[in-house]
Short mmCIF file of C-alpha atoms in Angstrom, two decimals:
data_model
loop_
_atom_site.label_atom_id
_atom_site.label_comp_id
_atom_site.label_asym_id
_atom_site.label_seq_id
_atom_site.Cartn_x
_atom_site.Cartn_y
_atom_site.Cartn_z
CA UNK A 1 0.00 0.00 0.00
CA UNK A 2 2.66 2.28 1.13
CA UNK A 3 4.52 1.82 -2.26
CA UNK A 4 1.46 2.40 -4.35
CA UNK A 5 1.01 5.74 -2.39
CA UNK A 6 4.58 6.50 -3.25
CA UNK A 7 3.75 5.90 -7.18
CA UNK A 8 1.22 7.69 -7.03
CA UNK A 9 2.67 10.70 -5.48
CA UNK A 10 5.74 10.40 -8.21
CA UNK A 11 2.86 10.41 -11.07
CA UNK A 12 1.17 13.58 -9.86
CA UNK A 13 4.86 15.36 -9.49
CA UNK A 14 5.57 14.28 -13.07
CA UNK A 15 2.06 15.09 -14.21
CA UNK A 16 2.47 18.52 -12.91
CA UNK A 17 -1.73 18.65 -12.92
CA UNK A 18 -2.72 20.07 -9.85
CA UNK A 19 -1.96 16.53 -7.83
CA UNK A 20 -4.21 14.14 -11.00
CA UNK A 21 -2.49 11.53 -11.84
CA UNK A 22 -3.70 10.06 -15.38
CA UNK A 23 -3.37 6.76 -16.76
CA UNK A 24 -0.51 7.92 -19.04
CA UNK A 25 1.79 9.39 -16.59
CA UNK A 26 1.67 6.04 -14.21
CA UNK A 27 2.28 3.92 -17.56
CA UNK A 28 5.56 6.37 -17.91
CA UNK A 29 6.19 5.79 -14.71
CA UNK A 30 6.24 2.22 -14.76
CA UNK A 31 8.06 2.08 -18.00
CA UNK A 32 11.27 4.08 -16.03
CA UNK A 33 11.44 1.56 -13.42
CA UNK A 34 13.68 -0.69 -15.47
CA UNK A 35 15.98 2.17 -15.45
CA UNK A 36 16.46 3.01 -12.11
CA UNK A 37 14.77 4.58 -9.29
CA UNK A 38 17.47 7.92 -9.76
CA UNK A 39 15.11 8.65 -12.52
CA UNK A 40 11.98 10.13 -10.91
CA UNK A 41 13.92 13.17 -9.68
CA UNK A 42 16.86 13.79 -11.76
CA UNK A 43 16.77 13.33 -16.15
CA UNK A 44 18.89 15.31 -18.25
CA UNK A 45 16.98 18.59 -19.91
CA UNK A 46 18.24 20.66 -22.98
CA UNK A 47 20.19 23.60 -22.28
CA UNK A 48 18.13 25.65 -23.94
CA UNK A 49 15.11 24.91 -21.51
CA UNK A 50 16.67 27.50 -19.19
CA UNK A 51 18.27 30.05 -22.04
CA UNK A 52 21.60 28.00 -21.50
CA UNK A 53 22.21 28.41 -25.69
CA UNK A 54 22.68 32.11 -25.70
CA UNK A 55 26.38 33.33 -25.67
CA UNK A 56 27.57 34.24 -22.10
CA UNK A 57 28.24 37.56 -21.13
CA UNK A 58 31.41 38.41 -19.73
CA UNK A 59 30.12 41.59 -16.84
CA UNK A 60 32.86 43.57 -14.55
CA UNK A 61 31.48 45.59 -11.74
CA UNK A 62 33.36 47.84 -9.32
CA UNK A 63 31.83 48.71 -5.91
CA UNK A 64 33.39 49.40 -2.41
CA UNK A 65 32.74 47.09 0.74
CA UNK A 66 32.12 49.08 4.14
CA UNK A 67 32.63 47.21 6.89
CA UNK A 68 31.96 49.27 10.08
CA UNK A 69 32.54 47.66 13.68
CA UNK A 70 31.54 50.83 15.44
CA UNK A 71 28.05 51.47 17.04
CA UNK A 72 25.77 52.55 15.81
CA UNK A 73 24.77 49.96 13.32
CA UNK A 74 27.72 47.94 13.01
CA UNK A 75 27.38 45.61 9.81
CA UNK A 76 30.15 43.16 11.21
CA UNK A 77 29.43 41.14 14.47
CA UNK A 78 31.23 38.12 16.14
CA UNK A 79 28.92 35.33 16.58
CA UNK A 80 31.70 32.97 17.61
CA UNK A 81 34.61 34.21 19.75
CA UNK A 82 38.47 33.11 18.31
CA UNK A 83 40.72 30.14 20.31
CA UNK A 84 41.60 32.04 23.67
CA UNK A 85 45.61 31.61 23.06
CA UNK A 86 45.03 32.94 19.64
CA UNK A 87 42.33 35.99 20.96
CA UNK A 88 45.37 38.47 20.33
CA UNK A 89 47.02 36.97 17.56
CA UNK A 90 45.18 36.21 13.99
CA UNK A 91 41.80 35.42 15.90
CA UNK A 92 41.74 31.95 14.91
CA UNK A 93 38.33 30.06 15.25
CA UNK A 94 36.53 33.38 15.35
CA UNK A 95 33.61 33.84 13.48
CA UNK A 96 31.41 37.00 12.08
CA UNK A 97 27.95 37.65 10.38
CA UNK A 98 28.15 40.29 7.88
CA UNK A 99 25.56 42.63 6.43
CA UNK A 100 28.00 44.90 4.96
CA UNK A 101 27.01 48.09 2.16
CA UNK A 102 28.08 48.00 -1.11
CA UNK A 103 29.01 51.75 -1.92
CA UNK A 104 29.39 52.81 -5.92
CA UNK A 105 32.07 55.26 -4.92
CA UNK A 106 34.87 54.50 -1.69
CA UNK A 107 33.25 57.34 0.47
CA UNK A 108 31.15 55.61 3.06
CA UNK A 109 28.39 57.96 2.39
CA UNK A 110 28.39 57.33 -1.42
CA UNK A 111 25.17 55.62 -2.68
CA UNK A 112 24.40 51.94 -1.92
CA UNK A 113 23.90 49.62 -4.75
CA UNK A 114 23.82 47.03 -2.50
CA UNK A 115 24.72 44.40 0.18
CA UNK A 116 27.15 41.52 0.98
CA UNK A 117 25.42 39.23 3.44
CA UNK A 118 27.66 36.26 4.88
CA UNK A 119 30.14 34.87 7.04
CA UNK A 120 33.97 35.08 7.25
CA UNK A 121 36.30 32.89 9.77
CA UNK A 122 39.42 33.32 10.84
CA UNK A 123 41.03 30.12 9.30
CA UNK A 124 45.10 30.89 10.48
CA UNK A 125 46.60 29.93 13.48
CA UNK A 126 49.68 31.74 12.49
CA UNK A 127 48.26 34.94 10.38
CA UNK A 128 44.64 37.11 9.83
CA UNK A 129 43.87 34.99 7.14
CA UNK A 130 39.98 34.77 6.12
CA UNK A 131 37.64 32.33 4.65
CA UNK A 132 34.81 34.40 3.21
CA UNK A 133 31.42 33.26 2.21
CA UNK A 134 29.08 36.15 0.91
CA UNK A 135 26.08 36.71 -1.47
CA UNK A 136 26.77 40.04 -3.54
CA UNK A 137 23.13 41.52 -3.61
CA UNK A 138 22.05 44.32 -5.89
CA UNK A 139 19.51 46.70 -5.32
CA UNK A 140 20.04 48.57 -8.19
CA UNK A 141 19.16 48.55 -12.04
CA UNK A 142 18.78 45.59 -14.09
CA UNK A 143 20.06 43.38 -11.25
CA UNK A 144 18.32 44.60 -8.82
CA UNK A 145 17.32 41.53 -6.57
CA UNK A 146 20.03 39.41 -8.08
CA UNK A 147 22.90 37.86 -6.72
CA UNK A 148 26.60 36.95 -6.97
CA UNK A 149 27.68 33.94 -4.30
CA UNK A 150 31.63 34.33 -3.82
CA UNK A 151 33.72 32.45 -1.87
CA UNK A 152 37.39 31.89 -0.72
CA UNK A 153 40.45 32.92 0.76
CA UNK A 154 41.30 36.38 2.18
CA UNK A 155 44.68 37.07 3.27
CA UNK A 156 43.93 40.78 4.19
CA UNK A 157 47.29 41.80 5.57
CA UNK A 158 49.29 39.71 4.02
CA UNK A 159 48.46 40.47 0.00
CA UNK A 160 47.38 43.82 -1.32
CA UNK A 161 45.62 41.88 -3.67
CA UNK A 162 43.28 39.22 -2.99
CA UNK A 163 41.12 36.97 -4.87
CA UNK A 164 37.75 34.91 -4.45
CA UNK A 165 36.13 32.41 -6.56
CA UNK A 166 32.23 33.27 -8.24
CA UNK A 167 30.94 30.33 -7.09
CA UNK A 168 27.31 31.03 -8.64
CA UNK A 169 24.42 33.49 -8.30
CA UNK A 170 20.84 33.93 -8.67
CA UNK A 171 18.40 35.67 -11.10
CA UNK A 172 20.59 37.19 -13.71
CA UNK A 173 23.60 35.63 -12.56
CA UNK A 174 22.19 31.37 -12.76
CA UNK A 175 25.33 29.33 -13.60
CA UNK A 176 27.61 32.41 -12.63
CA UNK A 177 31.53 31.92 -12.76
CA UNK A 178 34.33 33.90 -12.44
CA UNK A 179 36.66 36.28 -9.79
CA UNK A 180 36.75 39.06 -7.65
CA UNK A 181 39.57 41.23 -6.95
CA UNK A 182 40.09 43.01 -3.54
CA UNK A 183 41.78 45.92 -2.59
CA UNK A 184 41.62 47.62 0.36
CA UNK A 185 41.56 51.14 0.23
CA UNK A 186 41.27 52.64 3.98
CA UNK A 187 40.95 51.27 6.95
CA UNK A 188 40.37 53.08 10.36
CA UNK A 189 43.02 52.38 13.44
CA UNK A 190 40.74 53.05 16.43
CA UNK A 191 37.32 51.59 15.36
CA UNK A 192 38.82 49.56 12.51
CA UNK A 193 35.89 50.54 9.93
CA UNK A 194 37.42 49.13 6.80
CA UNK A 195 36.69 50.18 3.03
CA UNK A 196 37.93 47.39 0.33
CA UNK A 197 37.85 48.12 -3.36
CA UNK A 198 35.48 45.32 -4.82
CA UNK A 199 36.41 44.45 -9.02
CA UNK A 200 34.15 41.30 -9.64
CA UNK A 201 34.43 39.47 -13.24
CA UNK A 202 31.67 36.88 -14.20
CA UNK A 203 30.44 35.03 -16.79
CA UNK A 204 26.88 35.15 -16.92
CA UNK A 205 23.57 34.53 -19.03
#
């Protein structure tokens, strides 16, 4: 009984009719259980099906990455304290949230075309060396709502120039790939409010 239920269930999915499951659909159905059971929820598609046959666009967009520690509104907060014996060191084990504005010129004021939403860990024992994880969200123009995911390694003291991987996006930037170049450009000594030159290259559809 319980299986029928189950075949059932698959037919409607495939059907796609509002949960009816017709005669044809469970004959499909039983025709793909010779081939596996992988095949109810993953078959290959055509590229095209999701506008994957158009050329890709090649996009570079420059924007400036405010971090501010300081109250009021700080838009980088430790949710996970570092390794005591490193606490004065590189901070390893420590662990921040980040809701940070994305600024089209480097003045802090400047208008924001965005946010970079996240996490970053110190990942050194022996240097301030980051592992960032953000989502690059625009609120402006054509991508506004869209996303870039990027991801890597962030020696910020130790390179002037660092690099992350695209790993993908959303809306306007499905299937995204590329890099993102970081520079930082100013960085406060008493609160430590930091501005860092974003240059982001992706391939996109």
């Amino acid at each position: 009984m319980q299986e029928e239920k189950w075949r059932m269930a698959a037919a409607q999915e495939l059907n796609g009719l509002n949960g009816v499951a017709t005669a044809a659909t469970l004959a499909d159905l039983d025709s793909r259980e010779g081939e596996g059971e992988a095949t109810l929820f993953g078959n290959s598609i055509e590229p095209k099906s999701l506008n994957l046959h158009k050329e890709q666009i090649l996009s570079h967009f420059r924007f400036y990455w405010q971090e501010k520690f300081s109250e009021p509104n700080a838009t980088s907060m430790e949710i996970v304290s570092p390794v005591p014996k490193y606490n004065t060191t590189s901070k390893f084990g420590s662990i921040r949230a980040i809701d940070i504005a994305l600024t089209i010129g480097p003045n802090v004021s400047s208008k924001v075309v965005g946010r970079a939403q996240g996490v970053y860990v110190s990942a050194s024992e022996t240097e301030i060396d980051l592992l960032m994880i953000e989502n690059i969200v625009f609120y402006e123009g054509r991508y506004n709502g869209s996303s870039i995911t990027t991801m890597g390694r962030n020696p910020i003291f130790s390179k002037v120039v660092r690099e992350l991987d695209v790993v993908g996006g959303s809306g306007h930037f499905r299937f995204a790939k590329g890099y993102a170049e970081l520079r930082t450009i100013s960085s406060d000594p008493k609160t430590l409010d930091t501005a860092v030159q974003y240059d982001v290259y992706v391939y996109h559809y």
